[in-house]
């Protein structure tokens, strides 16, 4: 029965839409169900590392994503208190390690739109907006999912169900998969806009991590604007964080003088680190933020979700070709044990480096970064790890 039934994908975010592209690339019929009446448009993830760029190529969207993005070929670490550029890394050092040896910044909602246009042109794919997943019934050779729509409930039969429905995943909850981990007290204050700071921080790269024990900062160049991410302390009032006075004070504190700026938007996020106990149950699987979330230091979460999508599409294709559905346990092994858990540790380390407290610890960190930047072999290793490439 499975071969002629579509794969049902819950969630039309970047991971769900790209899973649909990956399934179509395997010649598989797919239907995507997005709860909201329109695709997402908020300014969230934007960074894609070299292995993800190869996936975009395989899914036939690389040129469009590149055209809508900014290529990042330099990465810089700063000491906030002295404004010293501690270490600078040039992506030319990994020129022989990847087909696309750079990082690309393209907003995730633009990726969703590019994927949606491709799916609309395929006879194998359908995207249903305004369809909220509510229930799942699993049978030995198919699944039956129920969706709430403005016109009432709808039942759909599929070969598999894939939950790419984000951190609060209804699919994960329906599968009764625990989402173990921690939520931090710290929050991220994200400012998107233009900021007159270049003269104060000469040599600003497209990606900058600014070390500070109290208020570390991440500065990114995104298509058409800049993003500045500040640590927000647990005791800071949200209204004060959002106020123009609060924003002006933070920017002043960063460069030591009043800063002219114009905001596109401001967002405040809690930081969570969680991984589901398993990424599959029966003929259902979860991927992306539904399966794992980590702090954004390093820009790895969405990349990992897109890599889940590529693996899951291949696994479903193998089951279609006659493999036992039990091989979904291999998907959990590769994507949970070998990807999500190591990424969680790596993102935690990135955050620990940003906010190191003790003077001795900070000096040792800076020495290690200086030494890495000064030695081409170590610098290459740093970039490989930072780019989610194997580093031997
Ligand atoms: C400020 C910020 C910056 C970030 N930067 C980066 C970065 O640079 N690089 C990176 O790799 N990651 C980054 N991330 C993380 C990235 O945004 C997430 O990993 C990404 O959104 C995950 O995509 P997803 O498709 O799994 O989930 P989501 O984007 O959350 O999409 C889930 C979709 O499912 C839909 N949905 C929810 N419930 C249902 C339901 N019951 N039925 C049907 N549909 C449903 C939602 O409406 C939504 O459209 C960042 C995050 C933030 C907050």
XYZ file of C-alpha atoms and ligand atoms in Angstrom:
445
model
C 0.000 0.000 0.000
C 2.778 2.453 0.863
C 4.222 3.054 -2.608
C 1.126 4.827 -3.928
C 0.354 6.787 -0.767
C 1.925 10.208 -0.246
C 4.329 10.971 2.573
C 2.596 13.412 4.934
C 4.786 16.259 6.220
C 3.471 18.280 9.166
C 4.874 21.840 9.213
C 5.659 24.166 6.321
C 8.741 25.743 7.923
C 12.166 25.502 6.273
C 12.727 21.906 7.384
C 9.288 20.615 6.317
C 9.448 22.377 2.952
C 12.966 21.102 2.278
C 11.998 17.565 3.308
C 9.245 17.801 0.698
C 11.828 18.903 -1.897
C 14.109 16.017 -0.914
C 11.233 13.523 -1.247
C 10.237 14.917 -4.638
C 13.902 14.617 -5.693
C 13.527 10.873 -4.832
C 10.424 10.697 -7.070
C 8.126 10.419 -4.032
C 4.631 11.916 -3.688
C 4.404 14.301 -0.728
C 1.774 16.480 0.937
C 2.775 19.278 3.342
C 0.332 20.520 6.008
C 1.017 23.938 7.532
C -1.129 25.135 10.450
C -0.941 28.828 9.582
C -2.864 30.362 6.687
C 0.402 31.588 5.157
C 4.066 30.564 5.183
C 6.302 32.026 7.900
C 7.782 35.502 7.380
C 9.593 36.271 10.657
C 13.342 36.980 10.714
C 14.888 33.927 12.362
C 17.617 31.588 11.107
C 19.793 32.663 8.223
C 23.142 30.819 8.245
C 23.876 27.801 6.058
C 27.133 25.892 6.299
C 28.944 24.131 3.404
C 27.301 20.664 3.835
C 23.863 22.306 3.709
C 24.810 24.155 0.505
C 25.465 20.753 -1.098
C 21.938 19.707 -0.109
C 20.523 22.856 -1.709
C 22.401 21.890 -4.875
C 20.931 18.372 -4.801
C 17.431 19.813 -4.296
C 17.914 22.220 -7.230
C 17.613 25.458 -5.246
C 21.231 26.478 -4.621
C 21.403 29.185 -7.298
C 18.216 30.845 -6.057
C 19.246 30.708 -2.401
C 22.676 32.120 -3.302
C 21.097 34.911 -5.331
C 18.970 35.869 -2.306
C 21.854 35.615 0.150
C 25.167 37.026 1.305
C 28.303 34.866 1.071
C 30.433 34.842 4.210
C 34.147 34.235 3.736
C 35.527 35.592 6.997
C 34.828 34.981 10.659
C 36.092 37.141 13.526
C 36.275 36.873 17.333
C 36.592 40.029 19.439
C 37.287 40.942 23.061
C 34.595 43.423 23.988
C 36.452 45.253 26.771
C 39.556 46.046 24.703
C 37.852 45.984 21.278
C 40.715 43.755 20.172
C 40.135 41.428 17.225
C 41.391 38.269 18.951
C 41.224 35.964 15.931
C 40.227 36.200 12.293
C 39.617 33.149 10.069
C 39.579 33.175 6.272
C 37.428 30.552 4.530
C 40.066 30.189 1.781
C 41.755 27.775 4.226
C 38.979 25.216 3.589
C 38.919 25.741 -0.196
C 39.863 22.064 -0.741
C 37.540 20.677 1.946
C 34.122 21.500 0.535
C 32.427 22.044 -2.799
C 31.116 25.364 -1.468
C 33.752 26.558 1.013
C 31.834 29.446 2.552
C 28.868 30.195 4.768
C 25.723 31.648 3.210
C 23.292 34.016 4.928
C 19.758 33.879 3.515
C 16.676 34.371 5.687
C 14.823 31.124 6.400
C 11.468 32.532 5.285
C 13.042 33.256 1.887
C 14.212 29.635 1.767
C 10.605 28.564 2.519
C 9.311 30.690 -0.355
C 11.926 29.341 -2.795
C 11.042 25.766 -1.775
C 7.304 26.508 -2.022
C 7.701 27.805 -5.583
C 9.542 24.608 -6.552
C 6.923 22.395 -4.920
C 4.107 24.315 -6.648
C 5.710 23.447 -9.992
C 5.943 19.699 -9.195
C 3.108 17.262 -9.935
C 4.370 15.147 -7.010
C 3.845 17.770 -4.269
C 0.964 19.615 -2.632
C 1.160 22.217 0.149
C -1.967 22.719 2.265
C -2.056 25.914 4.338
C -4.419 26.332 7.295
C -4.143 22.627 8.223
C -3.276 22.054 11.893
C -2.241 18.480 12.755
C -4.332 17.116 15.614
C -4.279 13.320 15.572
C -2.459 10.294 14.204
C -3.419 6.656 13.862
C -0.732 4.196 12.862
C -1.425 0.967 10.941
C 1.158 -1.650 9.914
C 1.393 -0.349 6.332
C 0.023 3.204 6.462
C -0.898 6.142 8.687
C -4.096 8.185 9.050
C -3.673 11.818 10.168
C -6.348 14.321 11.157
C -6.047 18.056 10.560
C -8.159 20.927 11.832
C -9.044 23.396 9.068
C -11.342 26.420 8.835
C -13.860 24.124 7.097
C -13.709 21.464 9.852
C -11.596 18.350 10.414
C -9.966 16.475 7.524
C -8.597 12.935 7.504
C -5.689 12.056 5.225
C -4.089 8.662 4.575
C -0.348 8.440 3.926
C 2.548 6.035 3.824
C 4.501 7.876 6.570
C 4.043 10.947 8.708
C 6.974 13.319 9.279
C 6.700 15.941 12.020
C 8.617 19.124 11.108
C 6.280 21.207 13.235
C 8.823 23.098 15.314
C 9.888 23.162 18.941
C 6.347 22.737 20.349
C 5.708 19.811 17.975
C 2.243 18.285 18.264
C 3.554 15.240 16.376
C 6.312 14.666 18.961
C 3.740 14.956 21.760
C 1.330 12.596 19.945
C 4.169 10.058 19.625
C 4.823 10.503 23.380
C 8.519 11.182 22.810
C 10.091 12.956 25.785
C 11.960 16.184 24.934
C 14.766 16.079 27.444
C 17.105 18.949 28.286
C 17.235 22.370 29.868
C 15.894 25.889 29.356
C 18.316 28.681 30.288
C 17.442 31.757 32.316
C 19.414 33.916 29.864
C 17.579 35.316 26.869
C 18.804 36.531 23.489
C 17.897 40.071 22.466
C 17.940 40.156 18.654
C 18.084 43.519 16.859
C 17.635 43.506 13.077
C 18.288 46.785 11.267
C 21.073 49.219 10.362
C 23.572 50.492 12.927
C 26.268 53.115 12.476
C 29.059 51.158 14.197
C 31.550 50.243 11.465
C 33.934 53.119 12.266
C 34.041 52.011 15.922
C 34.816 48.382 15.115
C 37.131 48.578 12.090
C 37.566 45.216 10.435
C 34.093 43.977 11.305
C 33.581 40.686 9.425
C 30.244 39.325 8.129
C 30.223 37.074 11.243
C 31.584 38.342 14.591
C 31.514 36.822 18.049
C 32.280 39.378 20.780
C 33.475 37.799 24.053
C 32.287 39.301 27.326
C 31.466 37.769 30.720
C 28.464 40.041 31.272
C 27.088 40.938 27.881
C 28.529 38.979 24.964
C 27.407 39.980 21.469
C 27.044 38.380 18.030
C 27.111 40.659 14.960
C 26.008 39.323 11.576
C 25.713 40.779 8.112
C 22.423 39.553 6.638
C 20.930 40.317 3.202
C 20.163 44.054 3.295
C 20.593 44.570 7.037
C 22.674 43.774 10.105
C 21.718 41.602 13.082
C 23.082 42.271 16.563
C 22.370 39.663 19.227
C 22.948 40.664 22.864
C 22.765 38.519 25.944
C 19.803 39.673 28.063
C 20.143 38.949 31.786
C 17.376 36.987 33.557
C 16.555 39.986 35.780
C 16.024 42.427 32.896
C 12.477 43.570 32.355
C 11.118 42.732 28.878
C 9.497 46.163 28.384
C 12.811 47.847 29.229
C 14.658 45.552 26.797
C 12.244 46.540 24.039
C 12.214 50.279 24.788
C 14.123 52.721 22.507
C 15.968 53.939 25.612
C 17.059 50.396 26.425
C 18.169 49.677 22.839
C 20.077 52.976 22.594
C 21.836 52.258 25.907
C 22.923 48.800 24.757
C 24.323 50.096 21.468
C 26.048 52.955 23.310
C 27.564 50.420 25.701
C 28.893 48.350 22.793
C 30.912 51.096 21.071
C 31.220 53.741 23.793
C 29.196 56.506 22.161
C 25.592 57.113 21.042
C 24.812 55.119 17.879
C 22.498 56.190 15.060
C 20.327 53.171 14.180
C 17.116 52.127 12.530
C 15.369 48.884 13.501
C 13.453 46.524 11.219
C 12.434 44.538 14.246
C 13.442 43.413 17.726
C 12.839 39.969 19.188
C 13.594 38.290 22.506
C 14.176 34.544 22.665
C 14.633 32.098 25.520
C 17.486 29.660 25.055
C 16.602 25.955 25.176
C 18.739 22.851 24.781
C 16.644 19.729 24.247
C 16.778 16.508 22.220
C 13.856 14.091 21.813
C 14.381 10.620 23.276
C 13.934 9.079 19.802
C 13.331 10.571 16.347
C 10.824 7.945 15.190
C 8.000 5.671 16.296
C 6.363 3.184 13.924
C 5.759 4.878 10.568
C 6.217 8.376 11.976
C 9.382 10.428 12.422
C 10.294 13.884 13.679
C 12.961 16.263 12.405
C 14.246 19.819 12.746
C 13.262 21.809 15.828
C 10.582 19.198 16.566
C 13.427 16.779 17.348
C 16.232 18.992 18.701
C 16.808 22.586 19.738
C 20.013 24.242 20.847
C 21.293 27.731 21.506
C 21.995 29.676 18.278
C 25.747 30.231 18.916
C 27.291 28.754 15.779
C 24.087 28.809 13.697
C 23.729 25.026 13.601
C 20.089 24.215 14.511
C 18.441 24.785 11.155
C 21.403 23.231 9.335
C 20.976 20.087 11.420
C 17.233 20.073 10.616
C 17.924 20.297 6.877
C 20.421 17.455 7.203
C 17.732 15.432 9.041
C 15.471 16.055 6.030
C 18.043 14.674 3.579
C 18.612 11.558 5.724
C 14.897 10.941 6.320
C 14.062 11.255 2.607
C 16.761 8.681 1.781
C 15.523 6.358 4.539
C 11.909 6.550 3.332
C 13.075 5.891 -0.249
C 14.902 2.757 0.970
C 11.723 1.540 2.718
C 9.800 2.154 -0.517
C 12.379 -0.004 -2.261
C 11.567 -2.869 0.096
C 13.600 -2.257 3.254
C 11.957 -2.964 6.636
C 10.440 0.216 8.185
C 12.504 -0.710 11.257
C 15.466 0.914 9.454
C 14.028 4.191 10.769
C 16.029 3.313 13.887
C 19.120 4.018 11.753
C 17.706 7.489 11.105
C 17.423 8.072 14.869
C 20.937 6.719 15.406
C 22.532 8.941 12.758
C 20.549 12.097 13.427
C 20.141 11.908 17.217
C 23.266 10.178 18.477
C 25.725 11.241 15.769
C 24.405 14.747 15.008
C 21.967 16.379 17.460
C 23.792 15.377 20.665
C 27.270 16.430 19.442
C 25.804 19.705 18.102
C 24.191 20.380 21.466
C 27.604 19.999 23.108
C 29.306 22.141 20.485
C 26.725 24.974 20.746
C 27.072 24.813 24.544
C 30.854 25.158 24.177
C 30.437 28.124 21.797
C 28.221 29.858 24.349
C 30.614 29.041 27.209
C 33.473 30.631 25.227
C 31.428 33.766 24.596
C 30.607 34.291 28.253
C 33.673 32.851 30.055
C 33.776 34.478 33.517
C 37.162 34.123 35.218
C 40.079 36.291 34.043
C 42.365 33.220 33.771
C 39.778 31.326 31.759
C 39.261 34.318 29.422
C 42.980 34.761 28.860
C 43.418 31.029 28.109
C 40.520 31.197 25.633
C 41.995 34.247 23.891
C 45.447 32.632 23.720
C 43.934 29.506 22.186
C 42.028 31.544 19.591
C 45.114 33.655 18.773
C 47.226 30.502 18.389
C 44.587 28.879 16.152
C 44.332 31.944 13.914
C 48.132 32.212 13.604
C 48.654 28.597 12.471
C 47.070 27.701 9.097
C 46.609 24.026 10.069
C 44.834 24.927 13.334
C 42.862 27.686 11.627
C 41.649 25.193 9.018
C 40.563 22.802 11.798
C 38.678 25.635 13.510
C 36.868 26.500 10.286
C 36.056 22.855 9.545
C 34.404 22.466 12.964
C 32.663 25.814 12.679
C 31.369 24.797 9.220
C 29.945 21.429 10.365
C 32.547 19.629 8.219
C 34.469 16.561 9.417
C 37.631 17.678 11.217
C 40.206 14.909 11.538
C 16.987 34.571 16.262
C 17.243 33.201 15.736
C 18.305 33.021 14.873
C 18.579 31.776 14.386
N 19.645 31.643 13.540
C 19.938 30.443 13.029
C 21.013 30.289 12.085
O 21.645 31.272 11.702
N 21.304 29.041 11.613
C 20.594 27.953 12.032
O 20.957 26.819 11.621
N 19.526 28.064 12.881
C 19.172 29.282 13.372
N 18.101 29.421 14.206
C 17.224 28.286 14.467
C 16.174 28.139 13.345
O 15.389 29.309 13.272
C 15.307 26.924 13.623
O 16.167 25.827 13.807
C 14.342 26.662 12.433
O 13.256 27.552 12.443
C 13.788 25.246 12.507
O 12.961 25.030 11.403
P 11.766 24.001 11.480
O 11.167 23.995 10.103
O 12.195 22.754 12.133
O 10.735 24.658 12.530
P 9.919 26.014 12.400
O 10.670 27.032 11.629
O 9.475 26.357 13.766
O 8.657 25.611 11.516
C 7.630 24.777 12.021
C 6.373 24.999 11.191
O 5.377 24.078 11.636
C 4.133 24.750 11.757
N 3.324 24.026 12.744
C 3.437 24.057 14.092
N 2.511 23.241 14.661
C 1.787 22.678 13.635
C 0.703 21.751 13.576
N 0.170 21.221 14.686
N 0.242 21.410 12.354
C 0.782 21.926 11.214
N 1.805 22.807 11.222
C 2.317 23.179 12.419
C 4.522 26.169 12.194
O 3.500 27.102 11.896
C 5.797 26.411 11.386
O 5.547 26.976 10.118
C 17.778 30.658 14.738
C 16.707 30.840 15.580
C 16.425 32.093 16.085
C 15.255 32.251 17.000
